[in-house]
XYZ file of C-alpha atoms in Angstrom:
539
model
C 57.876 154.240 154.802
C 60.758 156.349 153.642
C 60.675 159.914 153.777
C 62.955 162.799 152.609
C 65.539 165.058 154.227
C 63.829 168.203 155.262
C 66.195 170.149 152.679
C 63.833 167.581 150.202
C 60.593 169.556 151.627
C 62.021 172.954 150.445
C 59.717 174.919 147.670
C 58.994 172.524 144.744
C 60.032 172.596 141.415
C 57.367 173.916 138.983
C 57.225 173.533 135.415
C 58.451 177.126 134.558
C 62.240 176.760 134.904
C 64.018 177.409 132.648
C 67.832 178.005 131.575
C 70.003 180.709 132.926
C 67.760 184.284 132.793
C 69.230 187.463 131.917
C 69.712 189.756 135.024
C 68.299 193.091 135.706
C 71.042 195.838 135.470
C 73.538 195.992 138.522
C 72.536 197.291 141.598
C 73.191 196.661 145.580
C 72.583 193.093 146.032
C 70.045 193.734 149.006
C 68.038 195.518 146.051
C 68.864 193.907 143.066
C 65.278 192.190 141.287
C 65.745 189.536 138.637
C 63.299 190.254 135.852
C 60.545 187.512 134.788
C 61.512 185.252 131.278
C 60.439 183.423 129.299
C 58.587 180.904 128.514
C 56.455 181.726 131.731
C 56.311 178.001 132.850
C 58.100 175.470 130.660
C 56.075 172.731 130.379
C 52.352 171.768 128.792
C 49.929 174.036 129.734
C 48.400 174.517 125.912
C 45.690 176.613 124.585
C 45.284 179.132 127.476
C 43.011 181.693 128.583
C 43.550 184.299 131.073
C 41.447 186.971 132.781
C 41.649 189.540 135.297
C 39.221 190.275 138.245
C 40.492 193.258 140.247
C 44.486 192.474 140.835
C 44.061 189.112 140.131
C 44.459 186.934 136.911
C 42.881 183.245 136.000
C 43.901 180.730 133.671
C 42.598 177.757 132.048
C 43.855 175.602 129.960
C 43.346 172.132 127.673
C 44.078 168.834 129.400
C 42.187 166.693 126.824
C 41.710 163.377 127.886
C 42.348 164.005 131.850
C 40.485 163.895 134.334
C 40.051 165.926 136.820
C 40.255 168.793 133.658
C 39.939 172.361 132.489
C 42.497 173.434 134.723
C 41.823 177.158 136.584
C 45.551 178.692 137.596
C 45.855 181.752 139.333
C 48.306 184.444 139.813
C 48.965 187.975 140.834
C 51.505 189.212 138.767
C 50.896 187.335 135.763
C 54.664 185.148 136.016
C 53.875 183.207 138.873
C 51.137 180.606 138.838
C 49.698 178.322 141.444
C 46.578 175.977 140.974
C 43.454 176.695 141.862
C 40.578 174.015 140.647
C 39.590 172.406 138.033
C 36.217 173.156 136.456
C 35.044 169.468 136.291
C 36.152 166.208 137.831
C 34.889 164.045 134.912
C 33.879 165.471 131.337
C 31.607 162.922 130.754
C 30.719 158.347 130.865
C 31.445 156.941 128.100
C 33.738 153.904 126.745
C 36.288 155.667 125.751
C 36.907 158.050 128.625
C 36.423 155.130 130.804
C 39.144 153.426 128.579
C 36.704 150.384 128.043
C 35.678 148.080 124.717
C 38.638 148.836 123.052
C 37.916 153.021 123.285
C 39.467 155.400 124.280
C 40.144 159.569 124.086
C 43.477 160.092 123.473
C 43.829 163.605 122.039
C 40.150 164.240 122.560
C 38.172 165.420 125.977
C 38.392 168.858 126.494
C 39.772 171.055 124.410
C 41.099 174.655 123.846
C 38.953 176.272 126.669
C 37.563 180.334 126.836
C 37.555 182.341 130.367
C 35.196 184.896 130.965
C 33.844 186.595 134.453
C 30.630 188.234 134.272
C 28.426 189.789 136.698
C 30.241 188.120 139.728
C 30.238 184.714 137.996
C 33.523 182.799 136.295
C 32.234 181.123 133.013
C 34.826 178.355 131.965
C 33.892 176.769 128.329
C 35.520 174.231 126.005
C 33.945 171.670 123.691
C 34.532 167.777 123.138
C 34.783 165.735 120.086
C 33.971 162.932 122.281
C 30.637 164.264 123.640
C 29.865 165.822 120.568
C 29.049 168.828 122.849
C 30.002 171.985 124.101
C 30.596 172.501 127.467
C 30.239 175.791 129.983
C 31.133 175.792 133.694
C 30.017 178.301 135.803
C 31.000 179.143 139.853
C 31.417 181.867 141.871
C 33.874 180.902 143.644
C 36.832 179.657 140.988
C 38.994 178.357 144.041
C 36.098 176.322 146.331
C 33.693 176.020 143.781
C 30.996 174.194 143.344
C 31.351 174.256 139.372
C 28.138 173.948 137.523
C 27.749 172.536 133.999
C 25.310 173.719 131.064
C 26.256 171.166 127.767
C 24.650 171.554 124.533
C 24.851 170.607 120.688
C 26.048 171.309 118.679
C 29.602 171.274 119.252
C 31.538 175.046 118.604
C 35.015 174.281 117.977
C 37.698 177.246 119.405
C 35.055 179.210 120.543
C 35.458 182.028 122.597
C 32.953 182.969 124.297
C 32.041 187.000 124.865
C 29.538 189.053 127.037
C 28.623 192.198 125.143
C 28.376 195.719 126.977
C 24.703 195.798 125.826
C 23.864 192.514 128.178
C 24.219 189.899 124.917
C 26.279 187.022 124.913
C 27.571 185.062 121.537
C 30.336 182.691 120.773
C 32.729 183.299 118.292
C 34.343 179.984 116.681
C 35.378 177.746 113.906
C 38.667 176.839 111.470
C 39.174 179.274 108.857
C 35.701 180.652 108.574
C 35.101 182.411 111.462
C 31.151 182.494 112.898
C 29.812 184.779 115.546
C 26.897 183.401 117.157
C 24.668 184.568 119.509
C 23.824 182.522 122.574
C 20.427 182.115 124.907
C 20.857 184.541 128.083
C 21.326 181.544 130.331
C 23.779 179.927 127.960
C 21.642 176.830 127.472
C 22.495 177.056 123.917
C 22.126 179.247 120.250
C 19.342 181.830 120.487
C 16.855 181.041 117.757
C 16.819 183.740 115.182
C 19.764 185.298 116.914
C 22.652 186.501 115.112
C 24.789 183.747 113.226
C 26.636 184.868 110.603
C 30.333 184.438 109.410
C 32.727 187.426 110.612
C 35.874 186.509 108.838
C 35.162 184.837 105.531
C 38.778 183.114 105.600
C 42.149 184.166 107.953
C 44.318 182.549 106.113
C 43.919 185.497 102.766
C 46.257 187.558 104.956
C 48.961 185.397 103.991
C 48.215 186.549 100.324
C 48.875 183.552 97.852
C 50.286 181.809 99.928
C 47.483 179.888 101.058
C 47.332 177.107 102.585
C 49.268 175.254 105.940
C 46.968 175.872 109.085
C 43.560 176.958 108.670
C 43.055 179.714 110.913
C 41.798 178.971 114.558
C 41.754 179.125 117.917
C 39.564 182.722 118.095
C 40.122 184.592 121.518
C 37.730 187.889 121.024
C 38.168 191.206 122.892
C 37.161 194.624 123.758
C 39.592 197.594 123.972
C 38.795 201.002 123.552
C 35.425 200.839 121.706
C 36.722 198.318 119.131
C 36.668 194.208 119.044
C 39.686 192.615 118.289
C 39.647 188.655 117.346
C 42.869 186.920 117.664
C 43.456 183.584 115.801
C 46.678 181.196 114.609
C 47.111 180.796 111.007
C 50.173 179.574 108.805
C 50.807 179.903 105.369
C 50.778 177.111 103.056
C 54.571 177.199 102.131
C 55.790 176.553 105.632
C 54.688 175.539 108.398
C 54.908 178.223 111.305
C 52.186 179.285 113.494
C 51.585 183.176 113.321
C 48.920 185.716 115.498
C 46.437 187.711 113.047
C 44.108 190.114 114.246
C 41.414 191.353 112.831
C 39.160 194.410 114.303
C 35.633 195.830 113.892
C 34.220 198.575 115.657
C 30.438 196.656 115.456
C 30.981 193.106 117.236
C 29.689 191.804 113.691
C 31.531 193.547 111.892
C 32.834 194.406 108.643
C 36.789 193.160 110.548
C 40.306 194.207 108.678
C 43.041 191.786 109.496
C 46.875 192.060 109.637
C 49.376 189.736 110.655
C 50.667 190.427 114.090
C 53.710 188.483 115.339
C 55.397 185.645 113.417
C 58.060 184.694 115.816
C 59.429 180.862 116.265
C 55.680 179.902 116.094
C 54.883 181.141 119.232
C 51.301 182.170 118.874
C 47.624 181.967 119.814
C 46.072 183.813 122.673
C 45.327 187.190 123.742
C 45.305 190.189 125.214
C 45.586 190.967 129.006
C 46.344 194.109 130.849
C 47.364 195.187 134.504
C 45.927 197.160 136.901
C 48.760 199.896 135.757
C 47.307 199.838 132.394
C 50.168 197.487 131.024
C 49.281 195.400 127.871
C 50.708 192.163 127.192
C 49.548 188.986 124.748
C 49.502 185.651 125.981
C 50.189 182.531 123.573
C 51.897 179.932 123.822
C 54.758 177.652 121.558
C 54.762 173.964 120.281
C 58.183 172.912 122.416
C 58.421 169.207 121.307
C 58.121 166.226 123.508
C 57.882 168.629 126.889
C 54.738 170.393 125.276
C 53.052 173.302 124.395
C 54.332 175.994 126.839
C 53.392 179.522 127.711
C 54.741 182.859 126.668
C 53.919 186.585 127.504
C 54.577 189.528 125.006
C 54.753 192.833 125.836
C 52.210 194.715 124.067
C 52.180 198.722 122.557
C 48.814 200.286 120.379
C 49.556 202.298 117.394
C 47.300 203.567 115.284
C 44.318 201.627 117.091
C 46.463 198.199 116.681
C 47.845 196.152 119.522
C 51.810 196.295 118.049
C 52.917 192.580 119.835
C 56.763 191.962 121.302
C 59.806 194.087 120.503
C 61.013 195.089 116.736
C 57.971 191.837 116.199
C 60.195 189.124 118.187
C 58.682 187.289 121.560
C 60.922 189.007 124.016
C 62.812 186.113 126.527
C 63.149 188.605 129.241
C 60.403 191.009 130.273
C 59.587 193.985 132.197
C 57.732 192.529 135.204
C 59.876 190.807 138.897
C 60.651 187.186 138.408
C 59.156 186.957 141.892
C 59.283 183.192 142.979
C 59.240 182.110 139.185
C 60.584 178.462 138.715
C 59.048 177.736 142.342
C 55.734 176.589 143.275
C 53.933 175.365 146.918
C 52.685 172.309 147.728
C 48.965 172.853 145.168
C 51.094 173.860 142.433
C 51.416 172.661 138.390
C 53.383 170.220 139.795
C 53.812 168.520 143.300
C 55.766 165.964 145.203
C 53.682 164.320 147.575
C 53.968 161.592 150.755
C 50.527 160.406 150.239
C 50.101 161.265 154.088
C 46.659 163.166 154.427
C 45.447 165.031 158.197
C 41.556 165.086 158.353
C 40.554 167.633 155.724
C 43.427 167.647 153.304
C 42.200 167.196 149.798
C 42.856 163.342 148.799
C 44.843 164.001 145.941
C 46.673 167.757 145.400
C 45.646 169.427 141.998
C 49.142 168.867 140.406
C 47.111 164.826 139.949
C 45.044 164.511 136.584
C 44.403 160.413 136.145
C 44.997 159.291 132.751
C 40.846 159.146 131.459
C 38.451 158.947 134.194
C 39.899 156.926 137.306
C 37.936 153.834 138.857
C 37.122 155.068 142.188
C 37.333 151.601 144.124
C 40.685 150.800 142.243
C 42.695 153.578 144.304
C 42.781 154.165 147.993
C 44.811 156.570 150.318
C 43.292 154.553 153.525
C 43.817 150.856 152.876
C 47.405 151.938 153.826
C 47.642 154.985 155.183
C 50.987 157.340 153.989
C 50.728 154.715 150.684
C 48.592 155.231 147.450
C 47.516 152.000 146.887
C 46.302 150.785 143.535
C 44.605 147.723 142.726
C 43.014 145.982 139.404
C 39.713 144.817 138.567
C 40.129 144.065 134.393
C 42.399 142.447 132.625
C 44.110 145.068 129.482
C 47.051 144.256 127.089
C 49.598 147.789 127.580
C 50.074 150.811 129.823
C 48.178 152.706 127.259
C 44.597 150.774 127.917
C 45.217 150.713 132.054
C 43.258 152.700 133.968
C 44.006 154.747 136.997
C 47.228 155.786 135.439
C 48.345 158.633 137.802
C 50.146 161.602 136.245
C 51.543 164.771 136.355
C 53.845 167.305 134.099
C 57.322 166.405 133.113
C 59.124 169.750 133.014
C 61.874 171.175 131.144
C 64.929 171.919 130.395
C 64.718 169.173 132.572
C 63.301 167.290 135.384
C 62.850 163.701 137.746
C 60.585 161.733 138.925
C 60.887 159.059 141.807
C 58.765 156.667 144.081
C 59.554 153.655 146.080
C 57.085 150.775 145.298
C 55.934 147.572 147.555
C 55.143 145.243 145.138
C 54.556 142.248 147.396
C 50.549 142.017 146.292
C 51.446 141.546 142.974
C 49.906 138.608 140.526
C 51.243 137.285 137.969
C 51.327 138.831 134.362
C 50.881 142.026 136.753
C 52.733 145.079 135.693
C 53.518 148.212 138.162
C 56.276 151.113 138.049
C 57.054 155.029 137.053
C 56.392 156.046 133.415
C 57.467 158.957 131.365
C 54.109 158.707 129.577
C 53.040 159.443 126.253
C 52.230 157.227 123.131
C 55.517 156.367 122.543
C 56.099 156.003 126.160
C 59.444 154.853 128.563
C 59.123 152.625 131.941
C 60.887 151.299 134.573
C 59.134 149.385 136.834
C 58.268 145.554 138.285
C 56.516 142.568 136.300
C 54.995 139.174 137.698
C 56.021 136.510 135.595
C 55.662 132.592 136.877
C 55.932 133.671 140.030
C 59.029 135.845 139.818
C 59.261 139.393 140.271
C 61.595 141.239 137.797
C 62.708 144.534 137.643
C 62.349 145.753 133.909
C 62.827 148.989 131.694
C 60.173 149.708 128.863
C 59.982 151.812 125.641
C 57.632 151.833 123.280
C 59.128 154.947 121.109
C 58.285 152.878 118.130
C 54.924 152.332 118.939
C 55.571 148.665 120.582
C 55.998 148.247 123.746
C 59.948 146.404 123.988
C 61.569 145.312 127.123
C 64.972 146.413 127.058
C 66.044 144.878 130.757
C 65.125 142.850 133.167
C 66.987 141.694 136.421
C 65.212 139.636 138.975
C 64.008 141.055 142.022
C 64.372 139.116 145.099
C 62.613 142.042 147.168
C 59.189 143.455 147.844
C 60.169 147.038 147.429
C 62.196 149.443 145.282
C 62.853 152.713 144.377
C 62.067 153.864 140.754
C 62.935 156.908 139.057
C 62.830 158.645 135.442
C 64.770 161.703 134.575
C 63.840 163.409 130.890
C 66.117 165.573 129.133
C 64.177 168.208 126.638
C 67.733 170.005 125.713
C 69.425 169.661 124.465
C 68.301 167.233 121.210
C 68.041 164.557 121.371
C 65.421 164.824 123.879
C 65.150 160.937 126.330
C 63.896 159.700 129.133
C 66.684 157.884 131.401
C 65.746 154.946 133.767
C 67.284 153.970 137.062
C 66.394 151.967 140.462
C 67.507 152.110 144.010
C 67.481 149.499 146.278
C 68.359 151.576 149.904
C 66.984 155.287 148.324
C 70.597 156.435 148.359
C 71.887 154.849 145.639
C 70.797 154.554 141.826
C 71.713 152.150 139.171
C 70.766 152.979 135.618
C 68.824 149.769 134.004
C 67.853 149.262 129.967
C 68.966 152.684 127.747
C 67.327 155.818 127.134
C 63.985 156.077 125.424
C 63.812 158.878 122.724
C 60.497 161.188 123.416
C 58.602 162.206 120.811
C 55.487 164.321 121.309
C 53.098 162.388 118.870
C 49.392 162.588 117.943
C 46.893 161.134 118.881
C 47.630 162.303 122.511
C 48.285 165.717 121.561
C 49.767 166.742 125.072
C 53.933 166.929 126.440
C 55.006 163.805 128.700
C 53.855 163.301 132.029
C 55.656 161.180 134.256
C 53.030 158.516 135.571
C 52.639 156.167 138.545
C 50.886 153.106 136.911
C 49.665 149.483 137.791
C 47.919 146.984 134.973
C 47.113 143.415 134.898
C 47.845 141.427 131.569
C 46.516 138.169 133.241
C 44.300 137.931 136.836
C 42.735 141.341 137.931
C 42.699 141.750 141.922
C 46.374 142.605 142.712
C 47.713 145.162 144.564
C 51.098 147.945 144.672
C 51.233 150.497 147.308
C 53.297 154.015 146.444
C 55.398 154.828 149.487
C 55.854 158.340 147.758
C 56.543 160.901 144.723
C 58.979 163.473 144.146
C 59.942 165.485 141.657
C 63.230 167.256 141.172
C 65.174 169.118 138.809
C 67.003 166.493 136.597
C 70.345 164.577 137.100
C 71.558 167.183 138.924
C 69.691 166.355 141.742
C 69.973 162.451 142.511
C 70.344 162.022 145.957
């Protein structure tokens, strides 16, 4: 097994670099503090939701189709974010999360999730257009769990859900026509002959005329001060640029007046949070091409009963709180290298891993070789995008690596195995089986069919793979190179432009990946993974 330098096992990189940030003013360097920037973490951590309990703050967030999902981050300064859990480890069985019969759930799973604590208990919601349902998970405990699940129909799209000061509960949801709906005490589903009415008639009649573009969504409802304020995305119909409106009602049912709150680069949808120093901010986040949908925090100021969002109504880059450890994450952070070594106890996989769809538990072992993930095949499928037990985690911008060293001597023929910069129109490098020959090859399918651009035999049974994407500047690419001693890399094939495309709906993640095209039953074993900062950091 190889194994890194011990300057290799320093902090890992997490997903919130970003360029250069702006530097407090100058003091003594013993007490000089670099202020927080933005975008908090610069990668795809979509449609989030964040709470406070005492000092500290949770988030959750949309990981569609993977699996383990609904991601729960936490943090106690609101800049620096480590994992936590995840509130399920499967959504659901079915065909198409099991990738199966020609199915699948690209762009569908969970989606854009609410996070509530109430009465000593962490509600985590979302809803699937896959299950049909929506989905609540409940725990104590948002760090060891266990995570319960009430489902129901019918499915509330963008809800948010909200526990009233007088004990009721509703959900507040839907695209353009907002409802408020009010929910059974044990959140088994709508309370007959409870309230359900619509709230907002239409978001999108702020915008005037000019009618039109996105319908407004995504409703995050609050209480400040006596008054409810519901926070959607809208845009209007003559261009296409995601904006915050708010609209506010002193009754939770309102009648609501709505203004437009911040229509800044399209970096929107969200909330409201506030510190323990009485310190408002919003959190939203911006569509950031093929990297993602990334996070942001705005400062926030009331006037006139209003929260007044970022400075002179621009999403500051540079705000008011210590940078801390930002760009920097431990060993259960967004994202993780890892050994694949495990002591009695460790977790099997950290909670930087989400499998692409629900994994095949007797496809994937961390004992049949121990310090190796080994993964093995048991169907036959056609392209990367139908294989199960694809392993991922975040790319990360401006940029960042990824790199493994592979044994593919268990191979089979028409067997394919390597390191992916994975998305629909997705980049490899990796190893094929082909009449008995082992070839290294490099991959893109950024016009939506898969096209080998190299391929140089391979007299070996191991090799080092790696992928380095570039997200700035334009164009943004993946970049593919192998190593044959670990020290030395060669680039093979040409860059692969990356495109964030629907149906996945979600930035690249760089992906560890074995499929058979021919004879299930082979096997690859990953030595390791690391992830680094970009070019910059080849060793």
């Amino acid at each position: 097994m190889s194994r890194p330098i011990s300057s290799l096992l320093l902090a890992l990189v997490l997903a919130c670099i970003t360029s250069q940030p702006l530097s407090a003013a100058p003091a003594p360097k013993e007490m000089q503090v670099d202020p927080a920037h933005n975008p908090l973490i610069w990668a795809d951590v979509p449609d989030i939701a964040i709470i406070r309990v005492g000092k500290t703050y949770y988030m959750s967030s949309t990981t569609m189709h993977m699996s383990p999902g609904l991601p729960i981050m936490k943090s106690t300064d609101l800049v620096n974010w480590t994992m936590a859990s995840y509130a399920y480890q499967t959504l659901a069985d079915n065909d198409a999360l099991r990738l199966e019969n020609g199915k699948n759930a690209y762009g569908e799973g969970s989606w854009a999730s609410s996070l509530r604590y109430h009465d000593g208990v962490f509600h985590a919601s979302t809803f699937a257009a896959n299950t049909g349902r929506t989905h609540i998970y409940t725990t104590r405990d948002p760090e060891r769990g266990p995570w319960k699940e009430t489902s129901f129909e019918p499915l509330l799209g963008d809800h948010s859900l909200f526990f009233d000061d007088d004990g009721r509960v509703y959900m507040v949801y839907g695209g353009g026509r907002i409802m408020l709906t009010e929910m059974k005490p044990d959140l088994s589903g709508i309370k007959p002959g409870g309230v359900n009415k619509v709230i907002v008639e239409n978001v999108n009649a702020l915008f005037g005329a000019d009618q039109g573009g996105l319908k407004g969504e995504g409703s995050q409802l609050f209480k400040a001060n006596g008054r409810y304020y519901l926070f959607n995305i809208a845009s209007p119909g003559s261009r296409w640029a995601r904006t915050v409106t708010i609209h506010r009602a002193d009754a939770i049912d309102g009648p609501y007046e709505g203004r437009i709150a911040l229509d800044d680069r399209g970096i929107a949808q969200g909330g409201l949070i506030d510190t323990p120093e009485g310190k408002w901010y919003a959190y939203l986040f911006k569509d950031n091409a093929a990297v993602g949908r990334i996070p942001y925090l705005v400062p926030v100021t009331w006037k006139d009963g209003w929260p007044v969002l970022g400075e002179n109504g621009k999403a500051p880059m540079t705000l008011d709180i210590p940078a801390g450890a930002q760009g920097v994450s431990g060993a259960s952070g967004i994202v993780a290298s890892d050994e694949f070594d495990r002591r009695p106890g460790d977790p099997a996989l950290p909670l930087a891993w989400q499998w692409n769809h629900n994994p095949k538990p007797h496809d994937w072992s961390l004992t049949k070789r121990p310090g190796y993930l080994s993964l093995t095949t048991s169907r036959v499928v056609p392209t990367l995008l139908e294989a199960p037990n694809t392993l991922t985690q975040r790319t990360f911008g401006p940029s960042s690596s990824a790199t493994t060293r592979i044994d593919v001597s268990g191979m089979k023929d028409g067997d394919w195995a390597g390191l992916s910069a994975f998305q629909r129109q997705y980049g490899f490098v990796g190893v094929k089986m082909s009449d008995g020959a082992r070839s290294l090859v490099m991959v893109s399918a950024e016009t939506d069919k898969p096209e080998e651009f190299a391929s140089i035999p391979l007299s070996g049974k191991t090799v080092h793979l790696r992928v380095d994407c570039d997200f700035e500047p334009a164009p943004e690419i993946a970049r593919f190179s192998y190593s044959l001693d670990g020290k030395t890399w060669t680039p093979i094939g040409r860059p692969s432009r990356l495109k964030y495309t629907f149906p996945h709906f979600m930035g690249y993640r760089f992906g560890l990946f074995y499929y058979s095209t021919k004879t299930a039953g082979g096997r690859v074993d990953f030595d390791y993974y690391r992830v680094g900062q970009g070019t910059e950091d080849r060793r």
